[in-house]
Coordinates of N, CA and C in Angstrom, one line a residue:
X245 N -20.9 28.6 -17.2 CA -21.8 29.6 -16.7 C -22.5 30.3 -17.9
X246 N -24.1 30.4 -18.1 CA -24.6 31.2 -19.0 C -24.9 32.4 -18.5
X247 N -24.3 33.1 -19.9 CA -24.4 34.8 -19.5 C -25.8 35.6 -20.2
X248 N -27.0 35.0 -19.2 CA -28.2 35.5 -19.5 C -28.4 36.4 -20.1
X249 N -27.4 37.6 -19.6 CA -27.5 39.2 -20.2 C -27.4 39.3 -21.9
X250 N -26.0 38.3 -22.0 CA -25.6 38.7 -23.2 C -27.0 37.9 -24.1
X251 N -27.2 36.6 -23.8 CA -28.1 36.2 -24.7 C -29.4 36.9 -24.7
X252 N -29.7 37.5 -24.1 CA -31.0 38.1 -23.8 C -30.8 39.0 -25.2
X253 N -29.9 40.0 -24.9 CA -29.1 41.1 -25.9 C -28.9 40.4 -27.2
X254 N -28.6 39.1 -27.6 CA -28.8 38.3 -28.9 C -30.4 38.5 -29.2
X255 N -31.1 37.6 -28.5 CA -32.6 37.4 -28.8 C -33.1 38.7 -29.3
X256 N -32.7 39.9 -28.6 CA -33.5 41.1 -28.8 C -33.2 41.5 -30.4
X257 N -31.8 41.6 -30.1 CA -30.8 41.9 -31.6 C -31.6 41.2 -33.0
X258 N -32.0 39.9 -33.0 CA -32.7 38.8 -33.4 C -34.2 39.8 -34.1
X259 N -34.6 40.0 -33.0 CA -36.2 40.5 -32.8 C -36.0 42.1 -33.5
X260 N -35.2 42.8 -33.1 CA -35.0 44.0 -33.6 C -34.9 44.3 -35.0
X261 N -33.8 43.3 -35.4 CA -33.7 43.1 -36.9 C -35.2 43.1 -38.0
X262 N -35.7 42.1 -36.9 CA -37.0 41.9 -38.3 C -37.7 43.2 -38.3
X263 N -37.9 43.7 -36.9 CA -38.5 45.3 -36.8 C -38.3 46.3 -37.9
X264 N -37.2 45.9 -37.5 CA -36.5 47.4 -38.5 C -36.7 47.0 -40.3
X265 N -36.4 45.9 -40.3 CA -36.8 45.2 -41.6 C -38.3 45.6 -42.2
X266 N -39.1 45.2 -41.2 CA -40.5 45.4 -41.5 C -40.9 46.5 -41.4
X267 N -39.8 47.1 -40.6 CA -40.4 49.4 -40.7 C -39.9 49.5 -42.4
X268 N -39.1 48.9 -42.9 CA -38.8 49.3 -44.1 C -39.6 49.3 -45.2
X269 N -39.9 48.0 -45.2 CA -41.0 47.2 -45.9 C -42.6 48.2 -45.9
X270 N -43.2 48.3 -44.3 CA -44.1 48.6 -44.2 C -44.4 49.9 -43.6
X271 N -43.2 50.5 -43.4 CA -43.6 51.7 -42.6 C -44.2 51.4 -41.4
X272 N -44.2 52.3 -40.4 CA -45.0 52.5 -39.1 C -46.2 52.3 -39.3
X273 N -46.7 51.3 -39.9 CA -47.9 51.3 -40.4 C -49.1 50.9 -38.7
X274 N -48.1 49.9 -38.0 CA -48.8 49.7 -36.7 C -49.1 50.9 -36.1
X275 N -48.9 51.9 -36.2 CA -49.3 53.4 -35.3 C -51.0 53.6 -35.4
X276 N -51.5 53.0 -35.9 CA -53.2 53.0 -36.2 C -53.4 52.0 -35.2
X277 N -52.9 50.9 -34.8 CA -53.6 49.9 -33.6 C -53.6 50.6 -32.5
X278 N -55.4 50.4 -32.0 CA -55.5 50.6 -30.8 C -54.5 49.5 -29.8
X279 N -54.7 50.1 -28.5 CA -54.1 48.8 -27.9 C -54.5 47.6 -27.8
X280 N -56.3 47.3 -27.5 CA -56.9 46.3 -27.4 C -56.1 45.5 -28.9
X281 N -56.0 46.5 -30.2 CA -56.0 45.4 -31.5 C -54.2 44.8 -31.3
X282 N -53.7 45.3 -30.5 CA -52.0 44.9 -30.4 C -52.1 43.7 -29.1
X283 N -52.9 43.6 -28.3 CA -53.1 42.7 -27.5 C -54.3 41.0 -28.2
X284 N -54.7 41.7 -29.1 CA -55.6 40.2 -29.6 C -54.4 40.0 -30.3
X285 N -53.0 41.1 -31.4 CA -52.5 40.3 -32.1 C -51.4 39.6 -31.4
X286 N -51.2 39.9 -30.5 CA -50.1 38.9 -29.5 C -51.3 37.7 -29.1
X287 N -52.2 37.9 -28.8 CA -53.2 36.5 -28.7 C -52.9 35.9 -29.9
X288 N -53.0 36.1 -30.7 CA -53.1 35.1 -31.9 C -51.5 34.1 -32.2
X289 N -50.3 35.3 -31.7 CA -49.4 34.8 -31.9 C -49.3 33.4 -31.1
X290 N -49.6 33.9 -29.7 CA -49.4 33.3 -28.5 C -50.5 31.5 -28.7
X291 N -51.8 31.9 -29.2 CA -53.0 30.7 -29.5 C -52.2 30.0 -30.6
X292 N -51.3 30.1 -31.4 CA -51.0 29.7 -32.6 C -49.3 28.8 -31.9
X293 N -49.0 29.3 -31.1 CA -47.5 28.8 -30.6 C -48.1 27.6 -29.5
X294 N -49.7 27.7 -28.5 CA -50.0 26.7 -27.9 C -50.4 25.9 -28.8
X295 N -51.2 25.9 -29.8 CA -51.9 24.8 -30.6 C -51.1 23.9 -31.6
X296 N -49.6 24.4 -32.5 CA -48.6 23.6 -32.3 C -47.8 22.8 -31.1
X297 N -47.7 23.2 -30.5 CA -47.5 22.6 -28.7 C -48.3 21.8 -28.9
X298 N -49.6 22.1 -28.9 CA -50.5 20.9 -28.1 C -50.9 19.8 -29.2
X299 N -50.4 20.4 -30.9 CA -51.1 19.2 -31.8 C -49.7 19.0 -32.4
X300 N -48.2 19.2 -31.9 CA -47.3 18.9 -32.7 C -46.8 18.8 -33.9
X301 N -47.1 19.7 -34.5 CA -47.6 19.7 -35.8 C -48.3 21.4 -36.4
X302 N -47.4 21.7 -37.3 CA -47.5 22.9 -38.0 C -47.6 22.7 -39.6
X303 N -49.1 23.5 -40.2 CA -49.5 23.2 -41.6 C -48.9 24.4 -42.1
X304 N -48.4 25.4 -41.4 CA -47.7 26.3 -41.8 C -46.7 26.4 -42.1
X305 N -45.6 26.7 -43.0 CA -44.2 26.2 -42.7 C -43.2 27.8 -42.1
X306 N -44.4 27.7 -40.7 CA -43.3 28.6 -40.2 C -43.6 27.6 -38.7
X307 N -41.9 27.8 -37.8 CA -42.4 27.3 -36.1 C -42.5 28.4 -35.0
X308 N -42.8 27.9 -34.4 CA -43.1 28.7 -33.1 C -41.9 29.6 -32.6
X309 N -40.6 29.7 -32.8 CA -39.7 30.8 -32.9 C -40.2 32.1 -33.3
X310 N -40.9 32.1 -34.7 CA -41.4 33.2 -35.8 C -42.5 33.9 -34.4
X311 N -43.2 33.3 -33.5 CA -44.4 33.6 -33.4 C -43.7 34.3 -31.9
X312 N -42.8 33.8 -31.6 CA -42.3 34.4 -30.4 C -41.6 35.8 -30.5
X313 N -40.7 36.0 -31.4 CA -40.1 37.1 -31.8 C -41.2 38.1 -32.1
X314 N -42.3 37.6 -32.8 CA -43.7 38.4 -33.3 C -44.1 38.8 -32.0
X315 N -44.1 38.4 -30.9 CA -44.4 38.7 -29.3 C -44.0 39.9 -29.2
X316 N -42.2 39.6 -29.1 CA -41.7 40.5 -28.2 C -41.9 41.6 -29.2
X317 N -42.2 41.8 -30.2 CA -42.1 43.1 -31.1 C -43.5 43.5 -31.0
X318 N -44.5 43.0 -31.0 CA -46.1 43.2 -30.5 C -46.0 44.2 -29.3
X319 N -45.3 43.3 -28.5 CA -45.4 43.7 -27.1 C -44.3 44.8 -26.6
X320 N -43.3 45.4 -27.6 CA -42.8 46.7 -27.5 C -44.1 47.2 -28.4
X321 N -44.7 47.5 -29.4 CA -45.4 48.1 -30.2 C -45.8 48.5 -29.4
X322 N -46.9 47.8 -28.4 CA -47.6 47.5 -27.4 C -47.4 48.9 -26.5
X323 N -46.2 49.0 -26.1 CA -45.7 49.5 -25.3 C -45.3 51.4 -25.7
X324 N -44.9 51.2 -26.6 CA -45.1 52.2 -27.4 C -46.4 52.9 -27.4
X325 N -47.2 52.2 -28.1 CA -48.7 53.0 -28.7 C -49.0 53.4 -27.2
X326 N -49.1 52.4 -25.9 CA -49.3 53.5 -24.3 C -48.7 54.7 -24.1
X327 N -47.4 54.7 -24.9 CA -46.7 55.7 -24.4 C -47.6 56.7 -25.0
X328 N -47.5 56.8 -26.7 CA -47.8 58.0 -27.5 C -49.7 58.0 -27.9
X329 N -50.2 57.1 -27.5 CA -51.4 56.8 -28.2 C -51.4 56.0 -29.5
X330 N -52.8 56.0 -29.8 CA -52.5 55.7 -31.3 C -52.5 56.6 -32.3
X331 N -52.0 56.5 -33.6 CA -52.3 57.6 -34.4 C -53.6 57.0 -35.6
X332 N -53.8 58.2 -36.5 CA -54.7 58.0 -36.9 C -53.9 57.7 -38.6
X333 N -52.8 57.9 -38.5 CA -52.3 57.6 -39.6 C -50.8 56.9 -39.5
X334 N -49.7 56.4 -40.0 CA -48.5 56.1 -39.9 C -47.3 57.6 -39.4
X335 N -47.3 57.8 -37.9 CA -47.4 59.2 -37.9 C -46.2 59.5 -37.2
X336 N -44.8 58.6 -37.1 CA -43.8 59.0 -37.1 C -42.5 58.3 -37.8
X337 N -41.6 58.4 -37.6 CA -40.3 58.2 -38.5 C -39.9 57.2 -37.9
X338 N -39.1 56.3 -39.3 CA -38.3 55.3 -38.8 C -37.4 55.0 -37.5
X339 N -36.5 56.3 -37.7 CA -35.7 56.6 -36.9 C -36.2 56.8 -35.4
X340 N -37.7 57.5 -35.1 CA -38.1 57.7 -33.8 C -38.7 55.9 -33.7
X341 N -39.3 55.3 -34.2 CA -40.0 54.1 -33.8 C -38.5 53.3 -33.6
X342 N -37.7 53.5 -33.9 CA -36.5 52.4 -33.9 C -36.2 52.6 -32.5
X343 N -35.8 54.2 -32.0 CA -35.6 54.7 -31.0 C -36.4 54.1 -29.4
X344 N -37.4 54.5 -30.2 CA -38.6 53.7 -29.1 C -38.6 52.2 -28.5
X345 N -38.5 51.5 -30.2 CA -37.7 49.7 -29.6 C -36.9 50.2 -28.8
X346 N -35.6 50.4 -28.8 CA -34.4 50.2 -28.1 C -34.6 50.6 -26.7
X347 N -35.7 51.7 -26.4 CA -35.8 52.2 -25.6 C -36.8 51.4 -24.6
X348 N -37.7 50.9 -25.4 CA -38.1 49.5 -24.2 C -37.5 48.4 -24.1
X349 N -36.8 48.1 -25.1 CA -35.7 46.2 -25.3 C -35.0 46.6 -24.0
X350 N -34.5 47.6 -24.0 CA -33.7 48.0 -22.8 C -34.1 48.1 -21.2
X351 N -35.5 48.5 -21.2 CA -36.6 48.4 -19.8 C -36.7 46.9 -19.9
X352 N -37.1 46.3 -20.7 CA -37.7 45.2 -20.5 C -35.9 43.9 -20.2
X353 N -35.0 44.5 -20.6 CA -33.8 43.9 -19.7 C -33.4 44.4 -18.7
X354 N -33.5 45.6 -18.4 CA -33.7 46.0 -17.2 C -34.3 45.4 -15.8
X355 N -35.4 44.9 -16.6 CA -36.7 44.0 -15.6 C -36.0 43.1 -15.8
X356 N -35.7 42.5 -16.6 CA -35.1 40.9 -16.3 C -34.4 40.4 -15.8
X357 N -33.3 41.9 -15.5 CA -32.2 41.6 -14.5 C -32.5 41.4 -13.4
X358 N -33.3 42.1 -12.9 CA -33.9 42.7 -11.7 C -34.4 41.1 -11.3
X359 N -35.2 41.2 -12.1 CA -36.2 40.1 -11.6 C -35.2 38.4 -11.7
X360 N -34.1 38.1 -12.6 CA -33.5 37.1 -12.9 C -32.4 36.8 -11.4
X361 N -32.5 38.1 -10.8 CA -31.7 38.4 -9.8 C -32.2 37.4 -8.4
X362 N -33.4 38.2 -8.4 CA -34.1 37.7 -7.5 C -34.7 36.0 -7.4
X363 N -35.1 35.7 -8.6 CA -35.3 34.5 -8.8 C -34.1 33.4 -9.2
X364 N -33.2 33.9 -8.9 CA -32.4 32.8 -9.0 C -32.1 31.6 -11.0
X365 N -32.9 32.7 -11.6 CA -32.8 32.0 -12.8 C -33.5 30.9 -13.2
X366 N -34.8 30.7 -12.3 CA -35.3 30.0 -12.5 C -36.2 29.3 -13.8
X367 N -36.7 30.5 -14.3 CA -37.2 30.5 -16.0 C -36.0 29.4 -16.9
X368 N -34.9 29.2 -16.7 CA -33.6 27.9 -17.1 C -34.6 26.6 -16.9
X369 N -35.3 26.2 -15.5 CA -35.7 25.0 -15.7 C -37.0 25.1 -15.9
X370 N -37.7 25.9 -16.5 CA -39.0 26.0 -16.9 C -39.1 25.4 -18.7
X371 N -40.3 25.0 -18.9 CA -40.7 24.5 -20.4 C -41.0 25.4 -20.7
X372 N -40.6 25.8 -22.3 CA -41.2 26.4 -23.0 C -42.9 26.5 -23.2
X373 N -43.5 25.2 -23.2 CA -44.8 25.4 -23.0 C -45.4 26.4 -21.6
X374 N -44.6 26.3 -20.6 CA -44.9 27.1 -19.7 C -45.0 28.8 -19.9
X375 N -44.1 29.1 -21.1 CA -44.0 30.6 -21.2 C -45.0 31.0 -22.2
X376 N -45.3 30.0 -22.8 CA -46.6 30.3 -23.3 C -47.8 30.3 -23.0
X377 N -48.2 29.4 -22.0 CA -49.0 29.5 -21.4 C -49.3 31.0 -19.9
X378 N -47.6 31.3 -19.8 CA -47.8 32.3 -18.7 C -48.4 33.6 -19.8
X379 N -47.7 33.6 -21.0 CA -48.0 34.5 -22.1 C -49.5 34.7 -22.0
X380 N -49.9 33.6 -22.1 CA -51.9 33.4 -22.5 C -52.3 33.9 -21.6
X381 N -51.7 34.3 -20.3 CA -52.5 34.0 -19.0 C -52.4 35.5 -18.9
X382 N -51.0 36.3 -19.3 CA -50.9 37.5 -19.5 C -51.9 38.2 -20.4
X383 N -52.2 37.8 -21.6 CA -53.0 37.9 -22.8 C -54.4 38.6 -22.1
X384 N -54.9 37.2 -21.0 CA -56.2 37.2 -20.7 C -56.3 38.1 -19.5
X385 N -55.1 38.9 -18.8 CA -55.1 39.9 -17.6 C -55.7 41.1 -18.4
X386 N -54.8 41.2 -19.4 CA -55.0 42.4 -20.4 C -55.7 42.8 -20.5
X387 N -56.5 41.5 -21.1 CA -58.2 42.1 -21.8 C -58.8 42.5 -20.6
X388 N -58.6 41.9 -19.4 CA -59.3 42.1 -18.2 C -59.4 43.5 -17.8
X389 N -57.9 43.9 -17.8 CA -57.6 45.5 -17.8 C -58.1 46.3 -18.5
X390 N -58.3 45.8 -19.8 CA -58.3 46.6 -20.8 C -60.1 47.3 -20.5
X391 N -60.8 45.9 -20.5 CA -62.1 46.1 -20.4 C -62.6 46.9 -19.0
X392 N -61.6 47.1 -17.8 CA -62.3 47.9 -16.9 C -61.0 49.3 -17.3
X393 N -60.9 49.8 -18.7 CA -60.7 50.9 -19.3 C -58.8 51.3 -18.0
X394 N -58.6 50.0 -17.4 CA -57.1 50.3 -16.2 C -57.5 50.4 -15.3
X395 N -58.6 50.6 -14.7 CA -59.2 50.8 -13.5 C -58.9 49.7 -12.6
X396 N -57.8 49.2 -11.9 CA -57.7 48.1 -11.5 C -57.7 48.4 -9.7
X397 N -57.9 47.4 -9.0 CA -58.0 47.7 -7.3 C -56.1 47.3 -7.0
X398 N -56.2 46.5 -7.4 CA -54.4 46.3 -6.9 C -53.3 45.7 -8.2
X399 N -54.0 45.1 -9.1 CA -52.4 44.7 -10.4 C -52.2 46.0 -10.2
X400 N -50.8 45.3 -11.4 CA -50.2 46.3 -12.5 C -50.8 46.7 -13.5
X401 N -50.5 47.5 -14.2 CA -50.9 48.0 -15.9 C -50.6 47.3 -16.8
X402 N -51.0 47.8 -17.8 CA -50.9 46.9 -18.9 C -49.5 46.6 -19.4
X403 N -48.6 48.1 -19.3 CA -47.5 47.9 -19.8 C -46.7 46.9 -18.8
X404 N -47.1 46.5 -17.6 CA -45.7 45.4 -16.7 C -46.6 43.9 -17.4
X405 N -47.9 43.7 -18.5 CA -48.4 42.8 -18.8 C -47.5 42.6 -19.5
X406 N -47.2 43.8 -21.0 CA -46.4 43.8 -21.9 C -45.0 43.1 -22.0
X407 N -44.3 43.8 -20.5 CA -43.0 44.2 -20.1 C -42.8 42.2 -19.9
X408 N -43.9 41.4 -19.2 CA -43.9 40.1 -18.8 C -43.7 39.4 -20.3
X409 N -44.6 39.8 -21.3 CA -44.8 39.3 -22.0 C -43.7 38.9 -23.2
X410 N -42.6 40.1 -23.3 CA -41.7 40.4 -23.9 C -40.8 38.8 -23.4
X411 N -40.6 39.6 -21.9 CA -39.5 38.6 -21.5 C -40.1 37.0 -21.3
X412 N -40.9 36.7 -21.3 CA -41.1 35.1 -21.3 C -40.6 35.0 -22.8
X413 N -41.2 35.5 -24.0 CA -40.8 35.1 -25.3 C -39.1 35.1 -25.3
X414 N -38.5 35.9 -24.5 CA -37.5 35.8 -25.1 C -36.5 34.8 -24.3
X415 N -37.1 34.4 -23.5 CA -36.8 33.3 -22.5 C -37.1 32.2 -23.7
X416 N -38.2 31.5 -24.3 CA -38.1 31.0 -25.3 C -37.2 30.7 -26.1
X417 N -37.1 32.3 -26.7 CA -35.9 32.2 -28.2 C -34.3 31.5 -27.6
X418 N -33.9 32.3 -25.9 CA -32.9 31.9 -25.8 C -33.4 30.4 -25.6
X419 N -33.5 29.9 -25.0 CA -33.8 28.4 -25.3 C -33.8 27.4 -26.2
X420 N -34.6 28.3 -27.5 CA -34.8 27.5 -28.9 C -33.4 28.2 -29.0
X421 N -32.6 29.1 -29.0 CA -31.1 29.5 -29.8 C -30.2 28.3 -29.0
X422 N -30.1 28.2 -27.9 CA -29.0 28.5 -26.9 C -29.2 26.7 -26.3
X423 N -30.2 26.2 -26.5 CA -30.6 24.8 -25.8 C -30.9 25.6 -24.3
X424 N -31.1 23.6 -23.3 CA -31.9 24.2 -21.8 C -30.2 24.8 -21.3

């Protein structure tokens, strides 16, 4: 029996690490992206993980793992800058932006239980290509939202785009960690 939870809680751990790494390196430097610029950069991750997919073959010598974990941290960033805005400069502490990850890794397992519940676990016999592609499809809701400024008649917001977006990637990672 796989214990979804716990690997989920690996993948994040995984993803968190480089976070905190990169807060070191670079500081909160992400606190200047608007949201639109945190949603093209999860596009780019997301166009760069289909176009190996679809040309098998990477001139980069990084794989599609790299781009996925860049997801889920995008897409807490993401999730964050809705909460606080953007700033206009790198405009809080390590310690609060760490706070912040944990504080949605946690929502967004939250949702996965919820939802892993109800679905019967189905995302297990789904392709990886598929989660990218739901990723893109998320990508392109966004912009949708984004451009009628949230004004939507019946979706969700951007952050349950985010909240999607997180957990397909990490549906991924367990996959590339863990096999099908």
């Amino acid at each position: 029996m796989k214990d979804t939870k716990q690997q989920f809680e690996h993948a994040i751990a995984i993803c968190r690490d480089l976070f905190a790494k990169k807060l070191h390196d670079y500081g909160p430097a992400w606190r200047i992206l608007r949201p639109v610029s945190v949603t093209d950069q999860i596009f780019i991750k997301a166009n760069r993980i289909r176009s190996i997919e679809v040309k098998g073959v990477s001139l980069v010598d990084e794989g599609i793992r790299s781009e996925f974990i860049a997801i889920v941290n995008y897409g807490i960033i993401g999730l964050i800058q809705l909460e606080l805005g953007y700033g206009e400069i790198a405009d809080i502490t390590k310690e609060k932006a760490l706070s912040l990850y944990d504080k949605y890794a946690q929502e967004a397992l939250t949702l996965m239980l919820a939802k892993n519940h109800d679905y019967d676990e189905a995302w297990r016999s789904m392709r990886i290509s598929s989660y990218t592609d739901l990723i893109l499809m998320k990508i392109y809701r966004t912009k949708q939202i984004e451009s009628l400024a949230g004004n939507t008649l019946v979706s969700e917001g951007i952050d349950a785009n985010y909240m999607d977006m997180i957990n397909y990637s990490v549906f991924a990672l367990i996959k590339l960690e863990f096999g099908e």
